[in-house]
Short mmCIF file of C-alpha atoms in Angstrom, two decimals:
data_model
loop_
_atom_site.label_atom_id
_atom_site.label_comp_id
_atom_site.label_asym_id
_atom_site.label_seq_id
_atom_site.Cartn_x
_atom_site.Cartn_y
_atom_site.Cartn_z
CA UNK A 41 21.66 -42.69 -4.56
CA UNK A 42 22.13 -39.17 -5.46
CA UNK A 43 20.37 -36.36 -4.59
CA UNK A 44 19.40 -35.60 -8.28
CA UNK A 45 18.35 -39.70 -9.16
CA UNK A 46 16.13 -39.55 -6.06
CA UNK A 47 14.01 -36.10 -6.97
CA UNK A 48 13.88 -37.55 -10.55
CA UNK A 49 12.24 -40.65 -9.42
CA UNK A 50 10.34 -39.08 -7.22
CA UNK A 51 8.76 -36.73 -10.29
CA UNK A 52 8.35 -39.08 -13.11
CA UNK A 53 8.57 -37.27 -16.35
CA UNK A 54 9.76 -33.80 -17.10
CA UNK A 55 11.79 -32.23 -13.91
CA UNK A 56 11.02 -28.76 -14.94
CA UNK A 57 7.17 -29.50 -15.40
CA UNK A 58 5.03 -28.40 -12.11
CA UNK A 59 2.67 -30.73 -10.59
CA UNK A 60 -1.15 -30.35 -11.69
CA UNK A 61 -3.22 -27.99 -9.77
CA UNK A 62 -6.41 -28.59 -7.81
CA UNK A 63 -9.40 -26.58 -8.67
CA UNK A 64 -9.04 -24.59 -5.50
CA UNK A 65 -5.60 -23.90 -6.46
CA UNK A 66 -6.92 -23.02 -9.89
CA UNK A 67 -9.47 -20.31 -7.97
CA UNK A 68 -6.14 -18.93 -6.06
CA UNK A 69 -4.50 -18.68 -8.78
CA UNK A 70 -7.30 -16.94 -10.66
CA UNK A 71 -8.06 -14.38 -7.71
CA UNK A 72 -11.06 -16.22 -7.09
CA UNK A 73 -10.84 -16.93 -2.99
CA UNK A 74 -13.54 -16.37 -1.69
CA UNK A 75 -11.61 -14.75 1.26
CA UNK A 76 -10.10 -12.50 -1.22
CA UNK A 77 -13.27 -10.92 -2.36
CA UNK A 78 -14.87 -10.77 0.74
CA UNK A 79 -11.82 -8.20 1.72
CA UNK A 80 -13.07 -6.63 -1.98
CA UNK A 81 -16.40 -5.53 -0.93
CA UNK A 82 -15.76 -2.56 1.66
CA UNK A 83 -13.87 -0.84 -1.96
CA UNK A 84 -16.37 -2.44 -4.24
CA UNK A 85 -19.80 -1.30 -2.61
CA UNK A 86 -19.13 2.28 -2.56
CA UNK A 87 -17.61 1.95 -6.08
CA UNK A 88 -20.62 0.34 -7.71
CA UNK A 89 -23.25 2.37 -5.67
CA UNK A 90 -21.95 5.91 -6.15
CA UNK A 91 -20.03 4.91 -9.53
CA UNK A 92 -21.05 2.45 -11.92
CA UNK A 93 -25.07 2.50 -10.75
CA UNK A 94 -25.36 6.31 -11.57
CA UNK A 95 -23.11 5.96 -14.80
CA UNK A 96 -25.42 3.33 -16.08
CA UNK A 97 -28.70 5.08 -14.75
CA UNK A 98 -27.11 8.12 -16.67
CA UNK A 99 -26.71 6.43 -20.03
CA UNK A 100 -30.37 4.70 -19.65
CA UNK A 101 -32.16 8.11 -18.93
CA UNK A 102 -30.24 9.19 -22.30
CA UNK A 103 -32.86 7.31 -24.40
CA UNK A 104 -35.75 8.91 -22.95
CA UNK A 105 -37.67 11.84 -22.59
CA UNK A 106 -37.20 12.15 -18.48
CA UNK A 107 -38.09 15.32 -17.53
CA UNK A 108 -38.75 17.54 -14.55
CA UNK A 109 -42.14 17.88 -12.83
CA UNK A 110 -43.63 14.77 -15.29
CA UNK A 111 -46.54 12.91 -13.48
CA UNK A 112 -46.34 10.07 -15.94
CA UNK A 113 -43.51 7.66 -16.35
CA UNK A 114 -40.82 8.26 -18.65
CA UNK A 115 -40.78 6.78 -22.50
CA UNK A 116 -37.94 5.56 -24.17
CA UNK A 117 -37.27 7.48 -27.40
CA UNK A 118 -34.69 5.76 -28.65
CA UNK A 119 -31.95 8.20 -30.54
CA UNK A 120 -34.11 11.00 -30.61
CA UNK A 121 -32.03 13.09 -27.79
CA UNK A 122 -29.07 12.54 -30.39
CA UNK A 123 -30.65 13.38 -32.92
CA UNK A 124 -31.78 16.48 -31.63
CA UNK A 125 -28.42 17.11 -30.26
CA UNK A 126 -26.55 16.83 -33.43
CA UNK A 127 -28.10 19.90 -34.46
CA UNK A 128 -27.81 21.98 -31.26
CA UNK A 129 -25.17 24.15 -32.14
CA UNK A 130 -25.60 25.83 -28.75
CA UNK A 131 -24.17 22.70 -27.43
CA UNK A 132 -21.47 22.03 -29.76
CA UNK A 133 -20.15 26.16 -29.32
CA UNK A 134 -19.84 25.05 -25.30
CA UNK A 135 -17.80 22.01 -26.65
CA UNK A 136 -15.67 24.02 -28.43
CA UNK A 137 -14.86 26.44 -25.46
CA UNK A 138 -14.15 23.41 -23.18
CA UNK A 139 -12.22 21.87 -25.86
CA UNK A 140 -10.26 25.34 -25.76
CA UNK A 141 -10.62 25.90 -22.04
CA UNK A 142 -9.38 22.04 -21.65
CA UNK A 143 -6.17 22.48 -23.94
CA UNK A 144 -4.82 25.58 -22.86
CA UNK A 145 -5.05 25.04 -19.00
CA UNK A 146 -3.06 21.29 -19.42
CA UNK A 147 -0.89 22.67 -21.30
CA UNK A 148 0.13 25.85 -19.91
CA UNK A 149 -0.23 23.84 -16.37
CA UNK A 150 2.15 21.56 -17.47
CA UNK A 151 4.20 24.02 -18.52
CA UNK A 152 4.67 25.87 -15.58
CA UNK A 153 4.41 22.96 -13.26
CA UNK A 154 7.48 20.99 -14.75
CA UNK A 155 9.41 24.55 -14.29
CA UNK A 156 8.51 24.80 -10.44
CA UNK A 157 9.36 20.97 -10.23
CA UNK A 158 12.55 21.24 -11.65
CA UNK A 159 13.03 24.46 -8.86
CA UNK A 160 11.64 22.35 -6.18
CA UNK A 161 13.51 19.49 -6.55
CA UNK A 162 17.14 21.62 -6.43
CA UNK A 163 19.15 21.44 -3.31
CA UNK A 164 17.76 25.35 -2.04
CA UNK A 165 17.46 27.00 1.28
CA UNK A 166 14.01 26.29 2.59
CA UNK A 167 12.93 24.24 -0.36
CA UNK A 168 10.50 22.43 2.04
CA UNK A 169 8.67 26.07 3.03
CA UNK A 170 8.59 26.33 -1.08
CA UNK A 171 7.33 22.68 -1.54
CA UNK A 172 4.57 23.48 1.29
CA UNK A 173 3.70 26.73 0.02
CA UNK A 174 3.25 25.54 -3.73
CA UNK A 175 0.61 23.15 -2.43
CA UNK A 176 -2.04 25.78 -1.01
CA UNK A 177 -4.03 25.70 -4.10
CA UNK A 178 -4.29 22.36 -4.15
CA UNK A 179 -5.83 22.28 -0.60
CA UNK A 180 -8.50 25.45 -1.47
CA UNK A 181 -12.51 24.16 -2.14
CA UNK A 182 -12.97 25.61 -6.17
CA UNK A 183 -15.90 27.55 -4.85
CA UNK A 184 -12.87 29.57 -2.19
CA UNK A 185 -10.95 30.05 -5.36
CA UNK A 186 -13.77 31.21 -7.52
CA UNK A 187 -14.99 33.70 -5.17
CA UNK A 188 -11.05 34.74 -4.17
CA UNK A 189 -10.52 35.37 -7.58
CA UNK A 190 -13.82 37.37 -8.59
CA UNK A 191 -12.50 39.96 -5.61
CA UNK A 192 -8.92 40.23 -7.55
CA UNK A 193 -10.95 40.81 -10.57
CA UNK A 194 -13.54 42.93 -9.59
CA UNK A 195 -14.03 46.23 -11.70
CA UNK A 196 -14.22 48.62 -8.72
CA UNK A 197 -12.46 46.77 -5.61
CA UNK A 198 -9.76 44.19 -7.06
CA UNK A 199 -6.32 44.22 -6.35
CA UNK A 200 -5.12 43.21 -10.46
CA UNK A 201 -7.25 46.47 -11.67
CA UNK A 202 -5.50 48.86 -8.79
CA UNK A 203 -2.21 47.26 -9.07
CA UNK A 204 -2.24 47.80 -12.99
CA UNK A 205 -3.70 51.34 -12.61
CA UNK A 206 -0.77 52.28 -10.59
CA UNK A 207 1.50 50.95 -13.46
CA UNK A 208 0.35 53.04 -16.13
CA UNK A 209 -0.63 49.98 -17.78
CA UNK A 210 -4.36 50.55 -17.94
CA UNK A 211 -6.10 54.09 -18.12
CA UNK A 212 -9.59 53.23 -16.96
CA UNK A 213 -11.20 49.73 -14.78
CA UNK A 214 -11.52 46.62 -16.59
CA UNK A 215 -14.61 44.52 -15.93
CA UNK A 216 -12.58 41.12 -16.48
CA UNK A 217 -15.38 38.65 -16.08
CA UNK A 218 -18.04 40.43 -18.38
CA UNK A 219 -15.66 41.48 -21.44
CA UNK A 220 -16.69 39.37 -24.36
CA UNK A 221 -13.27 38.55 -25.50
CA UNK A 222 -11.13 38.94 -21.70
CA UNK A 223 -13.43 36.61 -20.04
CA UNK A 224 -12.37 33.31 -21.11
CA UNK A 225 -8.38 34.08 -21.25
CA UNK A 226 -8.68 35.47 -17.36
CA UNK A 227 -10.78 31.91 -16.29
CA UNK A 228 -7.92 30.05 -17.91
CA UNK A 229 -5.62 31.86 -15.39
CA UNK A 230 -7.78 30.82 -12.56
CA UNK A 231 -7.72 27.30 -14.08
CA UNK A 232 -4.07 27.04 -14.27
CA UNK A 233 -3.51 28.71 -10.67
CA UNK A 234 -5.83 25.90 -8.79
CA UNK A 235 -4.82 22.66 -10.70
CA UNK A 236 -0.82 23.48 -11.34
CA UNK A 237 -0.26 22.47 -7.53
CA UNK A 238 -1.36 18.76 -8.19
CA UNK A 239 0.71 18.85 -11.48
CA UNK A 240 3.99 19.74 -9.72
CA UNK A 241 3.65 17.07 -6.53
CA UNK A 242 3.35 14.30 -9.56
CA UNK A 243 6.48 15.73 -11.73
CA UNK A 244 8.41 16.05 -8.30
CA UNK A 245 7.56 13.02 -7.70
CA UNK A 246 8.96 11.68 -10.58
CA UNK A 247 11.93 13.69 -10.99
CA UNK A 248 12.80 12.21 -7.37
CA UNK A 249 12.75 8.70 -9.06
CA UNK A 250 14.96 9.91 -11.86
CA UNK A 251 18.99 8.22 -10.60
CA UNK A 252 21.27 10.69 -10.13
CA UNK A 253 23.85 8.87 -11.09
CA UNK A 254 22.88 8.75 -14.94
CA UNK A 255 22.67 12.54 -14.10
CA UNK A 256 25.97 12.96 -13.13
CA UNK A 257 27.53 10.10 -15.26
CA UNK A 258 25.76 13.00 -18.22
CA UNK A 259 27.93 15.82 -16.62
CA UNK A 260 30.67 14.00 -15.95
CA UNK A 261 30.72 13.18 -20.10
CA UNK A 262 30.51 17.13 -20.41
CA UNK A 263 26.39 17.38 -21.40
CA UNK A 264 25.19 20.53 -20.49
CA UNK A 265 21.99 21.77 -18.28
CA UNK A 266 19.49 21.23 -21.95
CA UNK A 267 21.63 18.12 -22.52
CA UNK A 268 20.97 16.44 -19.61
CA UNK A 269 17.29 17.21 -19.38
CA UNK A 270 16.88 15.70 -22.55
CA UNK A 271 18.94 12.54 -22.47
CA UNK A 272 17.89 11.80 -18.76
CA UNK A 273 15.60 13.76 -17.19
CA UNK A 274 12.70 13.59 -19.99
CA UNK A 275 12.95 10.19 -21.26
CA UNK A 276 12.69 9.23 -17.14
CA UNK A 277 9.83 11.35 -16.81
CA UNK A 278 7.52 10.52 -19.41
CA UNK A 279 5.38 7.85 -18.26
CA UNK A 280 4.64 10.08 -15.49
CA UNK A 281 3.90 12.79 -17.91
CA UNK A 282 1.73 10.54 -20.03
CA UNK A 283 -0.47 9.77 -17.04
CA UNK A 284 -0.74 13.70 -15.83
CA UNK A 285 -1.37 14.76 -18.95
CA UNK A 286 -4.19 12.62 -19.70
CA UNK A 287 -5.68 13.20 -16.43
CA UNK A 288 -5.29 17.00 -16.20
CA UNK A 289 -7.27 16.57 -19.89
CA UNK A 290 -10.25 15.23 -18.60
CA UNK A 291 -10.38 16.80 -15.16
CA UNK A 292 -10.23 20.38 -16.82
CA UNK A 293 -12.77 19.41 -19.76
CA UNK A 294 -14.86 18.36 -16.67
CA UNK A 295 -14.70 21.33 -14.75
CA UNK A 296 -17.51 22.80 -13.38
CA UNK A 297 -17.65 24.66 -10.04
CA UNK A 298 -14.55 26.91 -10.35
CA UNK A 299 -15.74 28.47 -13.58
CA UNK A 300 -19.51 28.20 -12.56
CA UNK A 301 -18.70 30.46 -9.25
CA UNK A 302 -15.99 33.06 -11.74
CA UNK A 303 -19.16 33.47 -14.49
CA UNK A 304 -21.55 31.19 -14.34
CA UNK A 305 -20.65 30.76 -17.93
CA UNK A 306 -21.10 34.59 -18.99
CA UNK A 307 -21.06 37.08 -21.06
CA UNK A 308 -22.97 35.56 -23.59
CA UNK A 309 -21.83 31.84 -23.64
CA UNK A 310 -17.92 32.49 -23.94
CA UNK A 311 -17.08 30.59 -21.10
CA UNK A 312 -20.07 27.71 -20.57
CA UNK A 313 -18.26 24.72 -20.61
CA UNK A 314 -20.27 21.98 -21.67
CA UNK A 315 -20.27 20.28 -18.24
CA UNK A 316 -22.09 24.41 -17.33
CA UNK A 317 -24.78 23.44 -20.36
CA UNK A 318 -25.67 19.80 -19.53
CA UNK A 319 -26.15 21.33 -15.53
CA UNK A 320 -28.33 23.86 -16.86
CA UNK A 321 -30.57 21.95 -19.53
CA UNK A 322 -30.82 19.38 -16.32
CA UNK A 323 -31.62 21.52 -13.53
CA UNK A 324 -32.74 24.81 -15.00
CA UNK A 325 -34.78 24.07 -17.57
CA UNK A 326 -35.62 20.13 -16.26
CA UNK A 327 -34.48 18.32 -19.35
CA UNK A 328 -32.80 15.39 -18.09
CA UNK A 329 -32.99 12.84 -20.79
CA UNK A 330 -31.47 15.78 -23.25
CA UNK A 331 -28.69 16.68 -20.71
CA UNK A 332 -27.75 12.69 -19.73
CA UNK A 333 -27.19 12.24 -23.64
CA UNK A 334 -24.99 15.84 -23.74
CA UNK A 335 -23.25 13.69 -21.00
CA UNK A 336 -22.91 10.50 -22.73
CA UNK A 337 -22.11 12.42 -26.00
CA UNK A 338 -19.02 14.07 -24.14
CA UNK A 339 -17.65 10.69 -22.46
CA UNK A 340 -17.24 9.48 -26.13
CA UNK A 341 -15.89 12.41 -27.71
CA UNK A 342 -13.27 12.58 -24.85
CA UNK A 343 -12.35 8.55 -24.50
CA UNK A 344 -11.57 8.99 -28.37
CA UNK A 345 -9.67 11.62 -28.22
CA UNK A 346 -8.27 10.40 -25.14
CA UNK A 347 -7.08 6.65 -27.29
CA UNK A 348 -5.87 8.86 -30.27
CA UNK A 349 -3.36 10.82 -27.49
CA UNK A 350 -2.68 7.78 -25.35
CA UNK A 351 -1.75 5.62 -28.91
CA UNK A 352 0.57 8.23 -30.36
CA UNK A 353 2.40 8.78 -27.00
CA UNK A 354 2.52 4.56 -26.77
CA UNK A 355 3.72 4.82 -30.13
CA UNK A 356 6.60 7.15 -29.63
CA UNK A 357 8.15 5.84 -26.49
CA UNK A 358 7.99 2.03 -28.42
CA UNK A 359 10.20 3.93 -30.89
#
């Protein structure tokens, strides 16, 4: 007897058709071991504890009246926060300068990110002292940036206000951090100075994956530099992009201790980023019910804007 008669009567029916599985197969298959989730909990516990309990305490407290020094327990109000927040336009001007604030730093830290990426990742003398140096940044605490950078700006004593006198370009000091309409533009620099390190280690990253061969097949063919970027280079990098992009978003509209240590969200309110408003109706003037709806409020305005982003950019590369 052949080889193929005796596995076909040893599997009655179909050949290709797997044997049933047992219900603890089932659970394998599933992810269900028990074993398997018991190695879950060391990442799970600290995950549900310092994530999803506070997030869910955070949108409960939205639908009451919690406040700060209250003997009696909280009551639940229902949409009364909302309603009240609807027609705080105090809160909705700080949404528009995070909006702003949000949109300019991605985007100019994109910007000049995916031009030091495309440097770094060039065959250069010392290109790993570069790629070392670009990171330093990245490794600062916001509060050493904040208070670096108020000592560059500073009216009297900073370096940007000497160097510029000695240019010609300015005739007197500028206070950069209290002018009503230089305060926000010189924050966004700040903004795009810390976070365009973390930017540029993700494009490099994915430039790195990018084949070379398509690359040189493209020059070979006689593409230019533009060409080449275009054809291989950008369609390669733009899941990577996609990802960045969206996570430099909400990182930036989140900020809060970089800009909190540059101006505390001064002059005025040009620079309080909404994330600066909820912290202050919360912890300055003890209104937490009011500032865990601002919060709720600005995780849904964000996830939809977020899924109209994420859908176009879906949409374009399945074109």
């Amino acid at each position: 007897m052949s080889l193929t008669a005796r596995r076909a009567k040893a599997v009655p029916g179909n050949r290709g058709t797997p044997p049933p599985r047992t219900p603890a197969g089932r659970k394998r298959a599933l992810g269900l071991d028990r074993g398997a989730w018991f190695l879950l909990l060391p990442a799970l516990i600290p995950i549900l504890v310092l994530s999803a309990g506070p997030l869910l305490y955070g949108v409960a407290l939205a639908f009451t009246d919690e406040q700060a020094g209250r003997t009696e327990s909280a009551e639940f109000v229902g949409l009364l926060n909302f309603t009240d927040l609807r027609h705080d336009s105090l809160f909705w001007e700080s949404f528009r300068v995070g909006l702003v604030w949000a949109v300019c730093v991605t985007t100019l830290q994109f910007v000049l990110a995916l031009g030091l990426a495309l440097l770094l990742n060039q065959n250069l003398r010392f290109r790993w002292l570069a790629r070392t140096l670009a990171l330093v940044p990245w490794a600062m605490p916001e509060v050493v940036v904040g208070i670096m950078w108020r000592l560059v700006y500073h009216q009297d004593a900073g370096i940007l206000n000497k160097t510029l006198s000695q240019l010609g370009l300015i005739g007197e000091n500028v206070d950069w951090l209290t002018n009503m309409s230089l305060a926000l533009p010189a924050v966004i620099v700040v903004g795009i100075w810390a976070g365009m390190p973390q930017t540029t280690v993700v494009l490099l990253a994915g430039l790195q994956n990018v084949p070379h061969e398509l690359r040189e097949a493209a020059h070979i063919d006689g593409a230019g530099l533009w060409r080449r970027f275009t054809t291989v280079t950008w369609p390669a990098l733009r899941p990577v992009v996609l990802a960045i992009t969206a996570l430099n978003f909400i990182w930036n509209f989140n900020s809060f201790g970089l800009v909190y240590v540059l101006t505390q969200g001064g002059p005025g309110s040009q620079t309080r980023l909404p994330m600066l408003f909820a912290y202050e109706e919360a912890f300055k003037y003890g209104q937490f019910g009011y500032a865990a709806a601002m919060g709720l409020v600005m995780v849904a305005v964000i996830a939809v804007l977020l899924a109209v982003f994420l859908r176009n950019r879906l949409k374009e590369d399945s074109e």
